[in-house]
Amino acid sequence: MRRAWASRGTAQDAASTAAASAALRRRVRPQRFLHEPLLRQLRLAAEAERFDPLEWRRLRGPLAEAAPQLRPAELTSALQALAALRSVEPAYLNPVLDRLNDAAGYFTPQQFSHSLTALALLGAEASCQAAPMATAIKELLAVPPFYLHQLPSSLLLDCLEALLKLKCPAASLAEVLLRELPSAWQLNKEELLRLLQLLAEVAPRIEQGAVLDMVKVAMGDARAALRGRLHGVEGLSEGELLQALMACTELQSSLELHNEPAETPQSLCSLLHRRAMQRCDTAGGRSFEKLLLTELSAGSPASPRAATALAALRPEDCARLCGVLGHFARQQRATATRSGPAVPAYVARLVPGLVRRLIELLEILSAEDMVRAWEALSADLCYSDDYLSDRLSHALAARIFPVRGEAQAAVLRRALGAAANGSSLAPFFELLQSGVEDLHACWDSREDELKEAMCRSLALDLDDLAGDRSWSWLRQMRAHFASQVQPQDSMDWILDTQAVEDLCLKWHDLRRHAAQISKSDG
């Protein structure tokens, strides 16, 4: 009888406890388990091939109401779905970001990686975002989870890339991510190339310290691993060779700017990096880039590998590759111990194919990319082509004039310097004429800052320019803008004498106006 009463009491207590718990759950969080269907519908709407605005309008209200109750896993799913939409109204995004401030410390490593990547897509620059976005990014970066080493290498690289997109690479978190990266020999070639590209973007943004030492060691390991995969089953394709070349050269150039003086005490990590680089490289740390260039340009000047790689070059990489090849040629000239060609043969073989691809993509390149490519080809690679110069000058004139800001004025100055290195004076004259006429026509309607920038770009403040004779003036102007690497001896102007005299008069007229402004300011 006592046992029956005891068992009955225990059952009644358990039933009452369960009922009380159920009532508490209904009272505190009545829709606790209704979030998953909402998030699933949101993900499907975001991942659809054609986004339906009506579906987003139907889901955004319930999402904002459910945001304060989202668990870390649900919050991660919501951020990923919102990141797929890219453009979200602040009224519906801010409740999710407010919840992120409270839940940041409870993320698993996978949830941390996915949330950081989603925030990088939602806001590319923390300093330019509204307060909720900046606060959410700050809170998430302030509490990185433990056990990041459990993340796969792809997610670690995602975290590093997200920091770069946010333009706020926290030194402590970057150090943790670099420390937790697996050995380069454990990465596949796609991850190796991605790591080199990320390191090339990280290096210019950090100063001397442990993070820079880790970048150096990671670069040495990645290059050694790539060296062993140039051939064989996992051999690099032509496009991957170009990507590796550009990333390695840019990274090496950034690290050379961070070289410490010999008398500065070196850390153990720096000494290990130096020993590793001595095992992998000779000739000032450029032998790996030279090896990649030789692989691309092996054989005849029309190498099949080089032709295939350059024909598939993306628009954003054309100017980048011109700069890389130009920097490499300039470094080779600076370190050469005996006289020789201005450009090594294994670099010169790539230039004609690169120029053909540049001309094909000229209409979709920005003015900045055009000038960067033209500078590298004319000054660093000593390449002169009248047809290319004419095409570049016409395309740049269409993008620069009329000059609306100081950035365009700076591009004009660089374009004049690149055009002055050509064998024909016509592109230089046309750009100079367009710039002078643009400034002359709009002198009274422009602000003083823009006029000063234009005066600097057109060399109106040039003190050592003597004489008003048109041809002598034009020759001095060209000599002022031309590079010392490629001196100009050509006397084949092929220009209209009257046009040169008119331009000379307009230029000196503008110079007198500029002198009056400087006197009034003084």
mmCIF file of C-alpha atoms in Angstrom, residues 158-520:
data_model
loop_
_atom_site.group_PDB
_atom_site.id
_atom_site.type_symbol
_atom_site.label_atom_id
_atom_site.label_comp_id
_atom_site.label_asym_id
_atom_site.label_seq_id
_atom_site.Cartn_x
_atom_site.Cartn_y
_atom_site.Cartn_z
ATOM 1 C CA ASP A 158 36.917 32.677 -45.083
ATOM 2 C CA CYS A 159 37.494 34.412 -41.736
ATOM 3 C CA LEU A 160 40.704 36.035 -42.952
ATOM 4 C CA GLU A 161 39.021 37.186 -46.153
ATOM 5 C CA ALA A 162 36.095 38.607 -44.176
ATOM 6 C CA LEU A 163 38.479 40.695 -42.060
ATOM 7 C CA LEU A 164 39.966 42.144 -45.235
ATOM 8 C CA LYS A 165 36.539 42.953 -46.678
ATOM 9 C CA LEU A 166 35.571 44.731 -43.471
ATOM 10 C CA LYS A 167 38.836 46.746 -43.711
ATOM 11 C CA CYS A 168 39.351 46.362 -39.987
ATOM 12 C CA PRO A 169 41.792 43.448 -39.597
ATOM 13 C CA ALA A 170 42.135 43.082 -35.845
ATOM 14 C CA ALA A 171 45.771 42.228 -35.141
ATOM 15 C CA SER A 172 44.906 39.776 -32.372
ATOM 16 C CA LEU A 173 42.360 37.875 -34.455
ATOM 17 C CA ALA A 174 44.599 37.888 -37.548
ATOM 18 C CA GLU A 175 47.395 36.486 -35.401
ATOM 19 C CA VAL A 176 45.094 33.729 -34.107
ATOM 20 C CA LEU A 177 43.936 32.844 -37.624
ATOM 21 C CA LEU A 178 47.477 32.732 -39.015
ATOM 22 C CA ARG A 179 48.633 30.635 -36.085
ATOM 23 C CA GLU A 180 45.810 28.139 -36.541
ATOM 24 C CA LEU A 181 46.324 27.712 -40.288
ATOM 25 C CA PRO A 182 47.318 24.152 -41.173
ATOM 26 C CA SER A 183 50.605 23.441 -42.882
ATOM 27 C CA ALA A 184 50.758 24.571 -46.492
ATOM 28 C CA TRP A 185 51.518 21.004 -47.510
ATOM 29 C CA GLN A 186 48.048 19.986 -46.248
ATOM 30 C CA LEU A 187 46.247 22.501 -48.490
ATOM 31 C CA ASN A 188 45.152 21.792 -52.032
ATOM 32 C CA LYS A 189 46.347 24.079 -54.805
ATOM 33 C CA GLU A 190 43.166 26.190 -54.822
ATOM 34 C CA GLU A 191 43.567 26.884 -51.105
ATOM 35 C CA LEU A 192 47.278 27.615 -51.572
ATOM 36 C CA LEU A 193 46.559 30.218 -54.233
ATOM 37 C CA ARG A 194 43.823 31.725 -52.102
ATOM 38 C CA LEU A 195 46.160 31.871 -49.100
ATOM 39 C CA LEU A 196 48.848 33.657 -51.133
ATOM 40 C CA GLN A 197 46.305 36.182 -52.393
ATOM 41 C CA LEU A 198 45.029 36.874 -48.871
ATOM 42 C CA LEU A 199 48.574 37.231 -47.531
ATOM 43 C CA ALA A 200 49.330 39.714 -50.321
ATOM 44 C CA GLU A 201 46.344 41.794 -49.161
ATOM 45 C CA VAL A 202 47.183 41.465 -45.459
ATOM 46 C CA ALA A 203 50.885 42.396 -45.654
ATOM 47 C CA PRO A 204 50.501 46.108 -46.607
ATOM 48 C CA ARG A 205 48.037 46.696 -43.736
ATOM 49 C CA ILE A 206 50.163 45.495 -40.842
ATOM 50 C CA GLU A 207 53.286 46.800 -39.189
ATOM 51 C CA GLN A 208 56.356 45.142 -37.775
ATOM 52 C CA GLY A 209 55.526 42.510 -35.186
ATOM 53 C CA ALA A 210 54.446 38.944 -34.648
ATOM 54 C CA VAL A 211 51.723 39.086 -37.309
ATOM 55 C CA LEU A 212 54.190 40.192 -39.987
ATOM 56 C CA ASP A 213 56.583 37.412 -38.987
ATOM 57 C CA MET A 214 53.761 34.888 -39.323
ATOM 58 C CA VAL A 215 52.946 36.256 -42.776
ATOM 59 C CA LYS A 216 56.563 35.768 -43.820
ATOM 60 C CA VAL A 217 56.679 32.192 -42.572
ATOM 61 C CA ALA A 218 53.302 31.368 -44.134
ATOM 62 C CA MET A 219 54.507 32.804 -47.444
ATOM 63 C CA GLY A 220 57.674 30.706 -47.366
ATOM 64 C CA ASP A 221 55.722 27.524 -46.647
ATOM 65 C CA ALA A 222 53.124 28.261 -49.336
ATOM 66 C CA ARG A 223 55.753 28.960 -51.973
ATOM 67 C CA ALA A 224 57.646 25.806 -51.086
ATOM 68 C CA ALA A 225 54.437 23.782 -51.378
ATOM 69 C CA LEU A 226 53.596 25.373 -54.730
ATOM 70 C CA ARG A 227 57.088 24.696 -56.015
ATOM 71 C CA GLY A 228 56.480 20.984 -55.511
ATOM 72 C CA ARG A 229 53.153 21.132 -57.377
ATOM 73 C CA LEU A 230 54.187 22.865 -60.578
ATOM 74 C CA HIS A 231 54.025 19.530 -62.409
ATOM 75 C CA GLY A 232 52.302 16.205 -61.982
ATOM 76 C CA VAL A 233 48.708 15.328 -61.227
ATOM 77 C CA GLU A 234 48.111 18.504 -59.190
ATOM 78 C CA GLY A 235 50.140 20.707 -61.519
ATOM 79 C CA LEU A 236 49.115 24.338 -61.889
ATOM 80 C CA SER A 237 47.188 25.374 -64.966
ATOM 81 C CA GLU A 238 48.169 28.410 -67.026
ATOM 82 C CA GLY A 239 45.694 30.685 -65.269
ATOM 83 C CA GLU A 240 46.788 29.418 -61.855
ATOM 84 C CA LEU A 241 50.422 30.092 -62.768
ATOM 85 C CA LEU A 242 49.519 33.709 -63.491
ATOM 86 C CA GLN A 243 47.555 34.037 -60.243
ATOM 87 C CA ALA A 244 50.466 32.567 -58.273
ATOM 88 C CA LEU A 245 52.918 34.900 -60.019
ATOM 89 C CA MET A 246 50.883 38.024 -59.258
ATOM 90 C CA ALA A 247 50.201 37.086 -55.635
ATOM 91 C CA CYS A 248 53.814 36.101 -54.885
ATOM 92 C CA THR A 249 55.283 39.216 -56.511
ATOM 93 C CA GLU A 250 52.910 41.584 -54.722
ATOM 94 C CA LEU A 251 53.507 39.839 -51.409
ATOM 95 C CA GLN A 252 57.273 39.912 -51.849
ATOM 96 C CA SER A 253 57.144 43.618 -52.728
ATOM 97 C CA SER A 254 55.096 44.406 -49.615
ATOM 98 C CA LEU A 255 57.458 42.465 -47.376
ATOM 99 C CA GLU A 256 60.497 44.213 -48.844
ATOM 100 C CA LEU A 257 59.046 47.500 -47.601
ATOM 101 C CA HIS A 258 58.946 46.034 -44.091
ATOM 102 C CA ASN A 259 62.601 44.935 -44.026
ATOM 103 C CA GLU A 260 64.120 45.714 -40.652
ATOM 104 C CA PRO A 261 67.579 47.288 -40.316
ATOM 105 C CA ALA A 262 70.417 44.874 -39.698
ATOM 106 C CA GLU A 263 71.050 46.251 -36.202
ATOM 107 C CA THR A 264 67.459 45.672 -35.091
ATOM 108 C CA PRO A 265 67.129 42.598 -32.824
ATOM 109 C CA GLN A 266 65.398 39.811 -34.730
ATOM 110 C CA SER A 267 62.736 37.596 -33.238
ATOM 111 C CA LEU A 268 62.995 33.825 -33.398
ATOM 112 C CA CYS A 269 60.160 33.774 -35.946
ATOM 113 C CA SER A 270 62.078 36.218 -38.175
ATOM 114 C CA LEU A 271 65.212 34.102 -37.991
ATOM 115 C CA LEU A 272 63.241 30.974 -38.899
ATOM 116 C CA HIS A 273 61.676 32.824 -41.811
ATOM 117 C CA ARG A 274 65.086 33.965 -43.049
ATOM 118 C CA ARG A 275 66.478 30.443 -42.907
ATOM 119 C CA ALA A 276 63.418 29.080 -44.733
ATOM 120 C CA MET A 277 63.678 31.726 -47.450
ATOM 121 C CA GLN A 278 67.395 31.016 -47.881
ATOM 122 C CA ARG A 279 66.571 27.368 -48.517
ATOM 123 C CA CYS A 280 63.876 28.227 -51.066
ATOM 124 C CA ASP A 281 65.229 31.333 -52.763
ATOM 125 C CA THR A 282 68.342 32.928 -54.143
ATOM 126 C CA ALA A 283 68.909 36.179 -56.054
ATOM 127 C CA GLY A 284 67.235 38.422 -53.514
ATOM 128 C CA GLY A 285 64.082 36.381 -52.981
ATOM 129 C CA ARG A 286 62.954 36.561 -56.627
ATOM 130 C CA SER A 287 63.922 33.112 -57.865
ATOM 131 C CA PHE A 288 60.436 31.656 -57.318
ATOM 132 C CA GLU A 289 58.818 34.398 -59.398
ATOM 133 C CA LYS A 290 61.511 33.863 -62.034
ATOM 134 C CA LEU A 291 60.691 30.149 -62.015
ATOM 135 C CA LEU A 292 56.995 30.874 -62.613
ATOM 136 C CA LEU A 293 57.824 33.286 -65.424
ATOM 137 C CA THR A 294 60.101 30.718 -67.027
ATOM 138 C CA GLU A 295 57.346 28.097 -66.812
ATOM 139 C CA LEU A 296 54.946 30.441 -68.586
ATOM 140 C CA SER A 297 57.309 31.659 -71.298
ATOM 141 C CA ALA A 298 59.181 28.405 -71.926
ATOM 142 C CA GLY A 299 59.937 27.714 -75.566
ATOM 143 C CA SER A 300 59.315 30.123 -78.403
ATOM 144 C CA PRO A 301 58.096 33.716 -77.976
ATOM 145 C CA ALA A 302 54.592 32.442 -78.812
ATOM 146 C CA SER A 303 54.571 29.954 -75.956
ATOM 147 C CA PRO A 304 51.345 27.876 -75.915
ATOM 148 C CA ARG A 305 51.082 28.068 -72.130
ATOM 149 C CA ALA A 306 51.570 31.830 -72.089
ATOM 150 C CA ALA A 307 49.131 32.372 -74.965
ATOM 151 C CA THR A 308 46.454 30.284 -73.246
ATOM 152 C CA ALA A 309 46.931 32.030 -69.913
ATOM 153 C CA LEU A 310 46.922 35.556 -71.329
ATOM 154 C CA ALA A 311 43.931 34.952 -73.606
ATOM 155 C CA ALA A 312 41.813 34.027 -70.573
ATOM 156 C CA LEU A 313 43.052 36.886 -68.391
ATOM 157 C CA ARG A 314 40.286 38.699 -66.516
ATOM 158 C CA PRO A 315 39.853 42.474 -66.997
ATOM 159 C CA GLU A 316 40.799 43.294 -63.413
ATOM 160 C CA ASP A 317 44.029 41.309 -63.760
ATOM 161 C CA CYS A 318 45.357 42.959 -66.937
ATOM 162 C CA ALA A 319 46.650 46.091 -65.230
ATOM 163 C CA ARG A 320 47.700 44.023 -62.237
ATOM 164 C CA LEU A 321 49.872 41.732 -64.378
ATOM 165 C CA CYS A 322 51.395 44.721 -66.187
ATOM 166 C CA GLY A 323 52.392 46.171 -62.833
ATOM 167 C CA VAL A 324 53.814 42.852 -61.638
ATOM 168 C CA LEU A 325 55.920 42.338 -64.765
ATOM 169 C CA GLY A 326 57.066 45.957 -64.667
ATOM 170 C CA HIS A 327 58.072 45.704 -61.030
ATOM 171 C CA PHE A 328 59.976 42.494 -61.699
ATOM 172 C CA ALA A 329 61.843 44.047 -64.654
ATOM 173 C CA ARG A 330 62.699 47.114 -62.578
ATOM 174 C CA GLN A 331 64.026 44.939 -59.764
ATOM 175 C CA GLN A 332 66.130 42.919 -62.200
ATOM 176 C CA ARG A 333 67.699 46.105 -63.587
ATOM 177 C CA ALA A 334 68.442 47.385 -60.103
ATOM 178 C CA THR A 335 70.189 44.173 -59.008
ATOM 179 C CA ALA A 336 71.950 43.367 -62.298
ATOM 180 C CA THR A 337 75.733 43.051 -61.913
ATOM 181 C CA ARG A 338 76.524 43.522 -65.610
ATOM 182 C CA SER A 339 75.014 45.252 -68.597
ATOM 183 C CA GLY A 340 72.296 43.439 -70.467
ATOM 184 C CA PRO A 341 68.838 43.893 -71.942
ATOM 185 C CA ALA A 342 66.517 46.286 -70.133
ATOM 186 C CA VAL A 343 63.885 43.551 -69.836
ATOM 187 C CA PRO A 344 64.739 39.854 -69.300
ATOM 188 C CA ALA A 345 63.817 37.572 -72.182
ATOM 189 C CA TYR A 346 61.419 35.454 -70.109
ATOM 190 C CA VAL A 347 59.507 38.653 -69.263
ATOM 191 C CA ALA A 348 59.631 40.152 -72.750
ATOM 192 C CA ARG A 349 58.040 37.020 -74.243
ATOM 193 C CA LEU A 350 54.853 37.667 -72.271
ATOM 194 C CA VAL A 351 54.442 41.331 -73.212
ATOM 195 C CA PRO A 352 52.995 41.021 -76.779
ATOM 196 C CA GLY A 353 50.267 38.608 -75.672
ATOM 197 C CA LEU A 354 49.478 40.801 -72.670
ATOM 198 C CA VAL A 355 49.183 43.867 -74.918
ATOM 199 C CA ARG A 356 46.783 42.041 -77.245
ATOM 200 C CA ARG A 357 44.589 41.074 -74.302
ATOM 201 C CA LEU A 358 44.748 44.629 -72.964
ATOM 202 C CA ILE A 359 43.508 46.013 -76.285
ATOM 203 C CA GLU A 360 40.666 43.474 -76.352
ATOM 204 C CA LEU A 361 39.478 44.561 -72.897
ATOM 205 C CA LEU A 362 40.190 48.271 -73.299
ATOM 206 C CA GLU A 363 36.555 49.371 -73.461
ATOM 207 C CA ILE A 364 35.668 47.862 -70.079
ATOM 208 C CA LEU A 365 38.781 48.916 -68.147
ATOM 209 C CA SER A 366 38.656 51.819 -65.720
ATOM 210 C CA ALA A 367 40.841 54.899 -66.155
ATOM 211 C CA GLU A 368 42.938 53.876 -63.146
ATOM 212 C CA ASP A 369 43.631 50.439 -64.619
ATOM 213 C CA MET A 370 44.512 51.926 -68.008
ATOM 214 C CA VAL A 371 47.027 54.343 -66.528
ATOM 215 C CA ARG A 372 48.545 51.663 -64.326
ATOM 216 C CA ALA A 373 49.051 49.367 -67.317
ATOM 217 C CA TRP A 374 50.375 52.180 -69.522
ATOM 218 C CA GLU A 375 52.883 53.298 -66.875
ATOM 219 C CA ALA A 376 54.219 49.784 -66.407
ATOM 220 C CA LEU A 377 54.500 49.106 -70.137
ATOM 221 C CA SER A 378 56.164 52.399 -71.063
ATOM 222 C CA ALA A 379 58.489 53.091 -68.128
ATOM 223 C CA ASP A 380 59.226 49.707 -66.549
ATOM 224 C CA LEU A 381 58.939 47.316 -69.506
ATOM 225 C CA CYS A 382 60.277 49.870 -72.040
ATOM 226 C CA TYR A 383 57.511 48.888 -74.461
ATOM 227 C CA SER A 384 56.537 51.403 -77.139
ATOM 228 C CA ASP A 385 53.668 50.846 -79.562
ATOM 229 C CA ASP A 386 52.058 53.732 -81.444
ATOM 230 C CA TYR A 387 48.773 51.899 -81.945
ATOM 231 C CA LEU A 388 48.476 51.018 -78.243
ATOM 232 C CA SER A 389 49.353 54.588 -77.238
ATOM 233 C CA ASP A 390 46.697 56.016 -79.557
ATOM 234 C CA ARG A 391 44.037 53.632 -78.255
ATOM 235 C CA LEU A 392 44.916 54.340 -74.628
ATOM 236 C CA SER A 393 45.005 58.117 -75.082
ATOM 237 C CA HIS A 394 41.574 58.190 -76.776
ATOM 238 C CA ALA A 395 40.021 55.855 -74.194
ATOM 239 C CA LEU A 396 41.482 57.861 -71.297
ATOM 240 C CA ALA A 397 40.328 61.176 -72.754
ATOM 241 C CA ALA A 398 36.785 59.838 -72.924
ATOM 242 C CA ARG A 399 36.908 58.840 -69.244
ATOM 243 C CA ILE A 400 38.824 61.786 -67.770
ATOM 244 C CA PHE A 401 37.390 64.884 -69.458
ATOM 245 C CA PRO A 402 35.738 66.978 -68.303
ATOM 246 C CA VAL A 403 37.698 66.745 -65.068
ATOM 247 C CA ARG A 404 35.307 66.682 -62.099
ATOM 248 C CA GLY A 405 37.599 65.936 -59.175
ATOM 249 C CA GLU A 406 41.167 65.785 -57.925
ATOM 250 C CA ALA A 407 41.329 62.026 -58.512
ATOM 251 C CA GLN A 408 40.758 62.554 -62.245
ATOM 252 C CA ALA A 409 43.392 65.295 -62.250
ATOM 253 C CA ALA A 410 45.897 62.888 -60.707
ATOM 254 C CA VAL A 411 45.062 60.278 -63.369
ATOM 255 C CA LEU A 412 45.686 62.917 -66.044
ATOM 256 C CA ARG A 413 49.145 63.669 -64.652
ATOM 257 C CA ARG A 414 50.065 59.975 -64.648
ATOM 258 C CA ALA A 415 48.677 59.530 -68.171
ATOM 259 C CA LEU A 416 50.837 62.399 -69.454
ATOM 260 C CA GLY A 417 53.888 60.762 -67.912
ATOM 261 C CA ALA A 418 53.109 57.449 -69.588
ATOM 262 C CA ALA A 419 52.388 59.081 -72.963
ATOM 263 C CA ALA A 420 55.652 61.040 -72.869
ATOM 264 C CA ASN A 421 57.609 57.772 -73.028
ATOM 265 C CA GLY A 422 56.124 56.747 -76.379
ATOM 266 C CA SER A 423 57.882 56.949 -79.710
ATOM 267 C CA SER A 424 55.181 59.244 -81.099
ATOM 268 C CA LEU A 425 54.376 62.638 -79.663
ATOM 269 C CA ALA A 426 50.762 62.610 -80.864
ATOM 270 C CA PRO A 427 49.190 60.826 -77.813
ATOM 271 C CA PHE A 428 51.052 63.118 -75.396
ATOM 272 C CA PHE A 429 50.057 66.220 -77.360
ATOM 273 C CA GLU A 430 46.394 65.196 -77.544
ATOM 274 C CA LEU A 431 46.129 64.559 -73.802
ATOM 275 C CA LEU A 432 47.934 67.807 -72.998
ATOM 276 C CA GLN A 433 45.738 69.743 -75.433
ATOM 277 C CA SER A 434 42.538 68.257 -73.991
ATOM 278 C CA GLY A 435 43.651 69.072 -70.451
ATOM 279 C CA VAL A 436 44.620 72.669 -71.246
ATOM 280 C CA GLU A 437 41.417 73.349 -73.198
ATOM 281 C CA ASP A 438 39.280 71.803 -70.456
ATOM 282 C CA LEU A 439 40.907 73.974 -67.781
ATOM 283 C CA HIS A 440 40.853 77.077 -70.014
ATOM 284 C CA ALA A 441 37.135 76.696 -70.770
ATOM 285 C CA CYS A 442 36.063 76.120 -67.163
ATOM 286 C CA TRP A 443 38.557 78.298 -65.299
ATOM 287 C CA ASP A 444 35.982 80.651 -63.753
ATOM 288 C CA SER A 445 33.508 77.928 -62.769
ATOM 289 C CA ARG A 446 35.894 75.586 -60.941
ATOM 290 C CA GLU A 447 36.823 75.527 -57.269
ATOM 291 C CA ASP A 448 40.296 76.603 -56.206
ATOM 292 C CA GLU A 449 41.288 73.123 -54.999
ATOM 293 C CA LEU A 450 40.423 71.540 -58.342
ATOM 294 C CA LYS A 451 42.198 74.324 -60.244
ATOM 295 C CA GLU A 452 45.336 73.778 -58.177
ATOM 296 C CA ALA A 453 45.212 70.044 -58.847
ATOM 297 C CA MET A 454 44.799 70.657 -62.579
ATOM 298 C CA CYS A 455 47.698 73.130 -62.562
ATOM 299 C CA ARG A 456 49.946 70.520 -60.963
ATOM 300 C CA SER A 457 48.815 67.904 -63.467
ATOM 301 C CA LEU A 458 49.560 70.166 -66.457
ATOM 302 C CA ALA A 459 52.922 71.358 -65.016
ATOM 303 C CA LEU A 460 51.749 74.975 -64.875
ATOM 304 C CA ASP A 461 53.960 75.451 -61.816
ATOM 305 C CA LEU A 462 57.088 74.393 -63.728
ATOM 306 C CA ASP A 463 59.805 76.930 -62.851
ATOM 307 C CA ASP A 464 62.631 75.865 -65.157
ATOM 308 C CA LEU A 465 60.609 76.158 -68.371
ATOM 309 C CA ALA A 466 62.240 78.893 -70.476
ATOM 310 C CA GLY A 467 60.989 80.529 -73.662
ATOM 311 C CA ASP A 468 57.635 80.784 -75.380
ATOM 312 C CA ARG A 469 58.608 79.191 -78.691
ATOM 313 C CA SER A 470 56.074 76.464 -79.359
ATOM 314 C CA TRP A 471 58.273 73.566 -80.446
ATOM 315 C CA SER A 472 60.908 74.272 -77.795
ATOM 316 C CA TRP A 473 58.168 74.490 -75.163
ATOM 317 C CA LEU A 474 56.583 71.226 -76.282
ATOM 318 C CA ARG A 475 59.953 69.461 -76.211
ATOM 319 C CA GLN A 476 60.611 70.684 -72.672
ATOM 320 C CA MET A 477 57.140 69.640 -71.591
ATOM 321 C CA ARG A 478 57.690 66.143 -72.918
ATOM 322 C CA ALA A 479 61.098 65.931 -71.254
ATOM 323 C CA HIS A 480 59.517 67.028 -67.975
ATOM 324 C CA PHE A 481 56.944 64.217 -68.034
ATOM 325 C CA ALA A 482 59.104 61.497 -69.615
ATOM 326 C CA SER A 483 60.776 58.779 -67.563
ATOM 327 C CA GLN A 484 64.536 58.518 -67.311
ATOM 328 C CA VAL A 485 64.364 54.795 -68.023
ATOM 329 C CA GLN A 486 63.458 55.303 -71.665
ATOM 330 C CA PRO A 487 64.978 58.541 -73.080
ATOM 331 C CA GLN A 488 63.319 60.009 -76.143
ATOM 332 C CA ASP A 489 65.460 60.921 -79.170
ATOM 333 C CA SER A 490 62.722 60.897 -81.792
ATOM 334 C CA MET A 491 62.225 64.111 -83.763
ATOM 335 C CA ASP A 492 59.244 62.813 -85.737
ATOM 336 C CA TRP A 493 56.521 65.072 -84.343
ATOM 337 C CA ILE A 494 53.899 64.694 -87.130
ATOM 338 C CA LEU A 495 51.822 67.509 -85.651
ATOM 339 C CA ASP A 496 50.190 70.627 -87.017
ATOM 340 C CA THR A 497 52.384 73.641 -86.296
ATOM 341 C CA GLN A 498 49.439 75.992 -85.788
ATOM 342 C CA ALA A 499 47.869 73.624 -83.231
ATOM 343 C CA VAL A 500 51.142 73.516 -81.300
ATOM 344 C CA GLU A 501 51.392 77.330 -81.260
ATOM 345 C CA ASP A 502 47.782 77.706 -80.106
ATOM 346 C CA LEU A 503 48.315 75.203 -77.316
ATOM 347 C CA CYS A 504 51.490 76.991 -76.229
ATOM 348 C CA LEU A 505 49.645 80.325 -76.000
ATOM 349 C CA LYS A 506 46.776 78.810 -73.994
ATOM 350 C CA TRP A 507 49.186 77.085 -71.621
ATOM 351 C CA HIS A 508 51.121 80.300 -70.898
ATOM 352 C CA ASP A 509 47.854 82.188 -70.495
ATOM 353 C CA LEU A 510 46.732 79.673 -67.876
ATOM 354 C CA ARG A 511 50.114 79.954 -66.206
ATOM 355 C CA ARG A 512 49.661 83.710 -65.787
ATOM 356 C CA HIS A 513 46.213 83.139 -64.257
ATOM 357 C CA ALA A 514 47.677 80.581 -61.859
ATOM 358 C CA ALA A 515 50.462 82.991 -60.875
ATOM 359 C CA GLN A 516 47.919 85.726 -60.099
ATOM 360 C CA ILE A 517 45.925 83.359 -57.893
ATOM 361 C CA SER A 518 49.041 82.298 -55.992
ATOM 362 C CA LYS A 519 50.002 85.969 -55.436
ATOM 363 C CA SER A 520 46.515 86.837 -54.164
#
